[in-house]
Coordinates of C-alpha atoms in Angstrom, one line a residue:
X1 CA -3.8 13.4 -15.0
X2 CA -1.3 15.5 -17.2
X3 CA 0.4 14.2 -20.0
X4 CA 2.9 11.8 -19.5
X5 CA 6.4 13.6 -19.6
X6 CA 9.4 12.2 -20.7
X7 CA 12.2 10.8 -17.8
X8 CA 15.7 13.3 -18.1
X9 CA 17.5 11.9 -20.5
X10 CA 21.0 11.8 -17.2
X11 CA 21.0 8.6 -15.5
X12 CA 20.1 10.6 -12.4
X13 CA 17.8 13.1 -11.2
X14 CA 15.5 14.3 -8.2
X15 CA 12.2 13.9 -7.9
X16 CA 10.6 16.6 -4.5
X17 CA 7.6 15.5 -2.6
X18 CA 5.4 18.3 -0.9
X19 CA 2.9 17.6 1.8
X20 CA 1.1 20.8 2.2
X21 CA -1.2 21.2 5.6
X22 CA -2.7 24.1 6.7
X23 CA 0.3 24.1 10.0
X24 CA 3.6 23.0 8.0
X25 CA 4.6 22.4 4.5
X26 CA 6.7 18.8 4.7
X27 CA 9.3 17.5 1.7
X28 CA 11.4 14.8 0.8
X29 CA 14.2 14.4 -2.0
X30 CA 14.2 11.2 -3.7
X31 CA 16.6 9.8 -6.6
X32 CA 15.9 8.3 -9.5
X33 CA 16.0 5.2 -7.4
X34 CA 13.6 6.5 -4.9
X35 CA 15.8 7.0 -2.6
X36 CA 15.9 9.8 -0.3
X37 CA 18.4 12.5 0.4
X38 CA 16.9 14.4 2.6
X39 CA 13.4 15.7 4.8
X40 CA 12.5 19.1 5.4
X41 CA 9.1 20.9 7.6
X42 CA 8.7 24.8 7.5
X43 CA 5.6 26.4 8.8
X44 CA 2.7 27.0 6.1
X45 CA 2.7 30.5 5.2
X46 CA -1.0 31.3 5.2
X47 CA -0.9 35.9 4.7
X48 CA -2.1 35.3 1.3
X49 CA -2.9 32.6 -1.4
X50 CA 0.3 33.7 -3.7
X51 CA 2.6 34.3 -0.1
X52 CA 1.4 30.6 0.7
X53 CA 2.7 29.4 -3.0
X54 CA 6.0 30.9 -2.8
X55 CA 6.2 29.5 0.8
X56 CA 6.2 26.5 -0.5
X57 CA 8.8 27.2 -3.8
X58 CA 10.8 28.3 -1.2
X59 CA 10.7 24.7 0.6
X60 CA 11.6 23.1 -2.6
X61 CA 14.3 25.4 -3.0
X62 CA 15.5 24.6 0.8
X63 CA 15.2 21.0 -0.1
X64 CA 16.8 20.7 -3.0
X65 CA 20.0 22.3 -1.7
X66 CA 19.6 19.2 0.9
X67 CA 22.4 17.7 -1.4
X68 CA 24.7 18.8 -3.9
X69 CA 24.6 16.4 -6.6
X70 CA 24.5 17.0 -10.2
X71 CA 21.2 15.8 -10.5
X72 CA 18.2 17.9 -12.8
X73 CA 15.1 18.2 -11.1
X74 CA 12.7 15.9 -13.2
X75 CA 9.4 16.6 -11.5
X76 CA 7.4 17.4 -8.6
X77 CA 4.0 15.7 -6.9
X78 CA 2.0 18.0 -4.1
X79 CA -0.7 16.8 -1.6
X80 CA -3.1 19.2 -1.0
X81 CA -6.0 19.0 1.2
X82 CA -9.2 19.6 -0.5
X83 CA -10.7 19.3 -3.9
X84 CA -7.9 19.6 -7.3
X85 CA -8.4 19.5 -11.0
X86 CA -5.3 17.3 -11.8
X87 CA -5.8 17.6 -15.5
X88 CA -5.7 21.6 -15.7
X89 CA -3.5 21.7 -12.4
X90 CA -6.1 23.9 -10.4
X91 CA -6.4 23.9 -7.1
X92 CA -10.7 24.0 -6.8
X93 CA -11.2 24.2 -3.5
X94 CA -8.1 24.7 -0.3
X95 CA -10.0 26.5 2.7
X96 CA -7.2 25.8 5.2
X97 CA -5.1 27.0 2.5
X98 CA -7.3 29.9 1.6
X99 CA -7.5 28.8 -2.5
X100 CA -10.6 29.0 -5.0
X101 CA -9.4 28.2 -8.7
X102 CA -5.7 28.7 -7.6
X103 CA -3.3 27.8 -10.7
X104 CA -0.3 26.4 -8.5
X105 CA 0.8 23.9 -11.3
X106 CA 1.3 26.3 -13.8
X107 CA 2.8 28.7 -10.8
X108 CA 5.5 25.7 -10.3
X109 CA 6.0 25.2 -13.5
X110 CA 6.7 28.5 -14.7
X111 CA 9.3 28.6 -11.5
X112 CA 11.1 25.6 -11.8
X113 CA 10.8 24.6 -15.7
X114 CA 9.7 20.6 -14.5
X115 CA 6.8 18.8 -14.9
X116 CA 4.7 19.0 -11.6
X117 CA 0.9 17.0 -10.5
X118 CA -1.1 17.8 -7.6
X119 CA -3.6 15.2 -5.9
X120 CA -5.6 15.3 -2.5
X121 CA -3.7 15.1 0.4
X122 CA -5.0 12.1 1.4
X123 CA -4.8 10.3 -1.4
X124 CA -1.3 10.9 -2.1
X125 CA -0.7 9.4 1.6
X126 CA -2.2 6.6 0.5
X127 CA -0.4 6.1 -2.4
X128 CA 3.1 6.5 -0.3
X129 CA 1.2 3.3 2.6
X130 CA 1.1 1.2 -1.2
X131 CA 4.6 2.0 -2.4
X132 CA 6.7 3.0 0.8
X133 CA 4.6 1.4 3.6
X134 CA 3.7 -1.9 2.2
X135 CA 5.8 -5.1 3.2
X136 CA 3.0 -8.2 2.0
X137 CA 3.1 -5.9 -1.3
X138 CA -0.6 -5.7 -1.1
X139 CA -2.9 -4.5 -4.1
X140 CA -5.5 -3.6 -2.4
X141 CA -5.7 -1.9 0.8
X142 CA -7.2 1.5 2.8
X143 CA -5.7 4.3 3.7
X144 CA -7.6 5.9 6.7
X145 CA -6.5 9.2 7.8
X146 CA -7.7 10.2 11.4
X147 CA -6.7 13.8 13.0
X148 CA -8.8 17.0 12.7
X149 CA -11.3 15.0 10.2
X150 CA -11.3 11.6 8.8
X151 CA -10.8 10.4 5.1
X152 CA -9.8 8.0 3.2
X153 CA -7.5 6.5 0.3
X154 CA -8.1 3.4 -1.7
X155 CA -6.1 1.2 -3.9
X156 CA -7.6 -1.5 -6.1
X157 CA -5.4 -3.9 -8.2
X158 CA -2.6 -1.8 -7.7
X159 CA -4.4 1.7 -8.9
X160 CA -5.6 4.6 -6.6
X161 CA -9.0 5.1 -6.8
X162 CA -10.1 8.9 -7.2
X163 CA -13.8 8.6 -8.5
X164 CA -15.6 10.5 -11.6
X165 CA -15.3 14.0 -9.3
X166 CA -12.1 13.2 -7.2
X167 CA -14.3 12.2 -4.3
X168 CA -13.7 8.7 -3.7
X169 CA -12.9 7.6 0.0
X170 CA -15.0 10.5 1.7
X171 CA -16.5 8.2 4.6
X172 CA -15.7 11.0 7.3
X173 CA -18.7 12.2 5.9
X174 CA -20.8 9.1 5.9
X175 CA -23.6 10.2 8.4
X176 CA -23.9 7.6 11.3
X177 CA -25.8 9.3 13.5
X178 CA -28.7 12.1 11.9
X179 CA -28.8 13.6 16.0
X180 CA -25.4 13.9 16.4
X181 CA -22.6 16.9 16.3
X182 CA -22.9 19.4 13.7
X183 CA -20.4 19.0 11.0
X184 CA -18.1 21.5 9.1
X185 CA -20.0 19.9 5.9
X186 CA -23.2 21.5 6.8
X187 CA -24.3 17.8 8.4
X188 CA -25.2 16.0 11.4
X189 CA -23.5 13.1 12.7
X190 CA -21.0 12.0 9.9
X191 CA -18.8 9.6 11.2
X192 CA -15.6 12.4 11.5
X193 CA -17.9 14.4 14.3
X194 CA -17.6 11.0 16.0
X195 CA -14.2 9.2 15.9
X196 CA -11.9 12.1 14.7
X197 CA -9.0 14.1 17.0
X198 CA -11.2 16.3 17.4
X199 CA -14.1 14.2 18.2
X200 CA -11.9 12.8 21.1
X201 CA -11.2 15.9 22.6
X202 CA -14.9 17.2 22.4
X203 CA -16.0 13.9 24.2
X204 CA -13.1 14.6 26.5
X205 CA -14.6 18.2 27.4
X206 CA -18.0 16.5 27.8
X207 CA -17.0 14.4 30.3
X208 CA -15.1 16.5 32.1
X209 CA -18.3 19.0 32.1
X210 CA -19.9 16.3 34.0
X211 CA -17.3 16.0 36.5
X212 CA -14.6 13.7 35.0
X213 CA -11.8 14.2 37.2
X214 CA -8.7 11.7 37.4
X215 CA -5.6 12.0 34.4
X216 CA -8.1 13.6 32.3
X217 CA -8.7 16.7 34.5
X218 CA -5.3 17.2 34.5
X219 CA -4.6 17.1 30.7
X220 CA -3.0 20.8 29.7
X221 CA -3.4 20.8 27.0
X222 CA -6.0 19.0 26.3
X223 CA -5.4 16.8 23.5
X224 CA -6.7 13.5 21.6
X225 CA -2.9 11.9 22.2
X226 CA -3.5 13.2 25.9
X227 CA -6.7 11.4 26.1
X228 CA -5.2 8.1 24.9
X229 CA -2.3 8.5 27.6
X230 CA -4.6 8.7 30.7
X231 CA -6.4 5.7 29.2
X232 CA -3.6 3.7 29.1
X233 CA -3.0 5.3 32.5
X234 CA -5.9 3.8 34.0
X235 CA -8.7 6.8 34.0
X236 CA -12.0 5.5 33.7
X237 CA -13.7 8.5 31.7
X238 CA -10.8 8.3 29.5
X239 CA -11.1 4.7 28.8
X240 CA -15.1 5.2 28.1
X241 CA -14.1 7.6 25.3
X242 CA -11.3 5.8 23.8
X243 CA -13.5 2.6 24.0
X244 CA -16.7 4.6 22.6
X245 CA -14.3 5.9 19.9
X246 CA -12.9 2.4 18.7
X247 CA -16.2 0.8 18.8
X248 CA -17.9 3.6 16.0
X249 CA -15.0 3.1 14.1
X250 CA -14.6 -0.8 14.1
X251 CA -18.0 -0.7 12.3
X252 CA -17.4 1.9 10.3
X253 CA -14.3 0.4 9.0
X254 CA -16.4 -3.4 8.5
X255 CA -18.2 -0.9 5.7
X256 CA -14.9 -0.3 4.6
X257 CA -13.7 -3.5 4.1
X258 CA -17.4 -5.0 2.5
X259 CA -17.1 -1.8 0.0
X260 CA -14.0 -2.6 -1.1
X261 CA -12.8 -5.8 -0.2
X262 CA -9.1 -4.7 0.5
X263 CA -7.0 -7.2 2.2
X264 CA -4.9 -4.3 4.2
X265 CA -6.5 -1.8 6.1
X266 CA -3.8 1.3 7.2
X267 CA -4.8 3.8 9.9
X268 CA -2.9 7.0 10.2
X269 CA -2.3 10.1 11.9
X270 CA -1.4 11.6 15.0
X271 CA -3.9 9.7 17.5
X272 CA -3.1 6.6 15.9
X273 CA 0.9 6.7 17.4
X274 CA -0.9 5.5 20.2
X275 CA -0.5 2.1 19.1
X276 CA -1.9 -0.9 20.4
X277 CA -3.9 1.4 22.7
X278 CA -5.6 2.7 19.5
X279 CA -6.3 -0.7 17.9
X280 CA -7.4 -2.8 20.7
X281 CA -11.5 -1.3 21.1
X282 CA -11.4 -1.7 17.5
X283 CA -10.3 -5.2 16.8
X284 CA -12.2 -6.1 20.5
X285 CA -15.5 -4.9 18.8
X286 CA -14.6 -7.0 15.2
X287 CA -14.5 -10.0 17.4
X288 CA -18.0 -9.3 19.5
X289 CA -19.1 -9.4 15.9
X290 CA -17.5 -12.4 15.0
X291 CA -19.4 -14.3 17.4
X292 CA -22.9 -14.0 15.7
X293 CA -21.3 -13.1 12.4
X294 CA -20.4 -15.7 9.9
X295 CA -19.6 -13.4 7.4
X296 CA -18.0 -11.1 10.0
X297 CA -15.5 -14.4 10.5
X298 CA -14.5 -14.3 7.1
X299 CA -13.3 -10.4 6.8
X300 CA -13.1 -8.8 9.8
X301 CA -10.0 -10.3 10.4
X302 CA -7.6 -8.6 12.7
X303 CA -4.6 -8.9 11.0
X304 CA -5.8 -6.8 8.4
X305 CA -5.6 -3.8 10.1
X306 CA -2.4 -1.9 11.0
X307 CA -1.0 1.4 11.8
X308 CA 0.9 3.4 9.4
X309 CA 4.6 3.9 9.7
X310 CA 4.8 7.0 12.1
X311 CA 9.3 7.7 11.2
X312 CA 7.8 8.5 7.6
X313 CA 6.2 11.5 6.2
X314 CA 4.0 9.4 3.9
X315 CA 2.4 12.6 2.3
X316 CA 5.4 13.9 1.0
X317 CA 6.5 10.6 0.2
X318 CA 3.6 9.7 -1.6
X319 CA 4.0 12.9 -3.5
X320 CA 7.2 12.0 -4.5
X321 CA 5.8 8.5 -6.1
X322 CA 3.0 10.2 -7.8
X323 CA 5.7 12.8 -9.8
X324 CA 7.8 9.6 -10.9
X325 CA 4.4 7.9 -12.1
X326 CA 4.0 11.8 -13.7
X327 CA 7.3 10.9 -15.7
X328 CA 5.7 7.6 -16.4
X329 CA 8.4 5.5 -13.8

């Protein structure tokens, strides 16, 4: 991480969040209290590497004129998907985002004249479950992440974990099944191909190809949240999938839990504002295991797992607690 900076010597001052996504750029203003003042989404500008950047200057500008207060701005935090060198404030690797070696920090800096720390996306989600998501006040819990891929965020004993190369938490690429769909890594089978958004929509298309009718034909578009729906509804194809869907993950996330031995585990994303829907083929497959499981019975408990607040952007949020950790708060 960069140096520790000094907190503003005023009583007051902002602190911006920044979520960046391939679709939309999301912010938050929070106070020195962590408090916030305000939520903004603009669409990700994605003509060039440097048009993308000042797209998002531009939403820090728009957000902090979200409120007039006196207040300096002390620091910023971004999540960006991919692979970042936090200590030189390089962006490695951003292919939604279309950067290789891309100095944003510096870029930032030089713009606003505050401190400013990048993290993966991801990770900074999780870190905004921990502080703005958490009401047991955990220590240790999971952050999984579930729409076009699948990753996730771990805190141990209060501290994110990011690994030796900033790779910690990759399980969407855990390979499950060595015959299964090809994935963007290069793979076959990681657990993403299988349980993802996008996973639920292929299976969707599958089924329909073999003459799936019911809720799911009509689906338009044709959409994980969609397939979820016409399960609820009743459809039987769509119920196989969602079922199939929370099954590979239940074990999946009994890895999880044995690897880390959290005592929360968070799911997130779109899909997951299905609610109950979403959890109950997961926690129903924890309990077949419980039966022949002793050691099962002692952690796959289901009131460990939970879904992520869905009124909060907990990217930008997140963002927003790693730049007051940035000013050492």
């Amino acid at each position: 991480m960069s140096p520790i900076h000094q907190a503003p010597t005023a009583l007051s001052y902002w602190l911006v969040g920044v979520d960046v996504g391939g679709t939309t750029v999301s912010t938050v203003l929070l106070d020195e209290d962590l408090q916030s003042h305000g939520e903004l989404t603009v669409a990700t500008d994605l003509t060039s590497p440097d048009a993308t950047m000042l797209g998002i200057v531009a939403a820090i500008e728009q957000t902090l004129a979200l409120d007039d207060s006196p207040r300096k701005l002390a620091a910023i935090g971004l999540g960006i998907p991919g692979q970042q060198d936090q200590a030189q404030g390089i962006v490695r690797i951003a292919v939604n985002l279309h950067w290789y070696d891309y100095p944003l920090v510096a870029r930032l800096v030089e713009h606003f004249g505050a401190p400013c720390v990048i993290e993966n996306d991801v990770r900074v989600a999780t870190l905004g479950v921990y502080r703005f998501d958490n009401p047991a006040g955990e220590q240790d819990l999971a952050y999984i992440s579930i729409g076009t891929g699948l990753a996730t965020g771990v805190i141990l004993e209060g501290k994110l974990l990011r690994g030796r190369h900033g790779l910690a938490g990759e399980f969407g690429h855990i390979i499950v099944d060595p015959n299964g769909p090809l994935c963007n890594c290069g793979a076959h089978g990681c657990l993403e191909t299988l349980v993802s958004a996008t996973a639920v929509v292929r299976r969707a298309r599958e089924a329909l190809a073999q003459g799936a009718d019911g809720a799911l034909a009509t689906l338009d578009p044709l959409n994980a949240r969609g397939v979820y729906d016409a399960a609820a509804a009743g459809d039987i194809a769509a119920q196989q999938i969602v079922d199939d869907v929370g099954t590979e993950l239940a074990r999946s996330l009994r890895s999880v839990v044995l690897a880390y031995d959290v005592d929360n585990i968070v799911l997130g994303g779109g899909v997951t504002r299905a609610g109950d829907r979403y959890l109950q083929p997961i926690i129903a497959e924890w309990l077949r295991q419980q039966e022949t499981s002793a050691l099962a019975r002692a952690v796959l408990r289901p009131e460990i797992l939970r879904i992520a607040d869905p009124t909060r952007n907990l990217g930008a949020w997140g963002a927003a607690a790693l730049a007051a950790e940035l000013l050492g708060e």
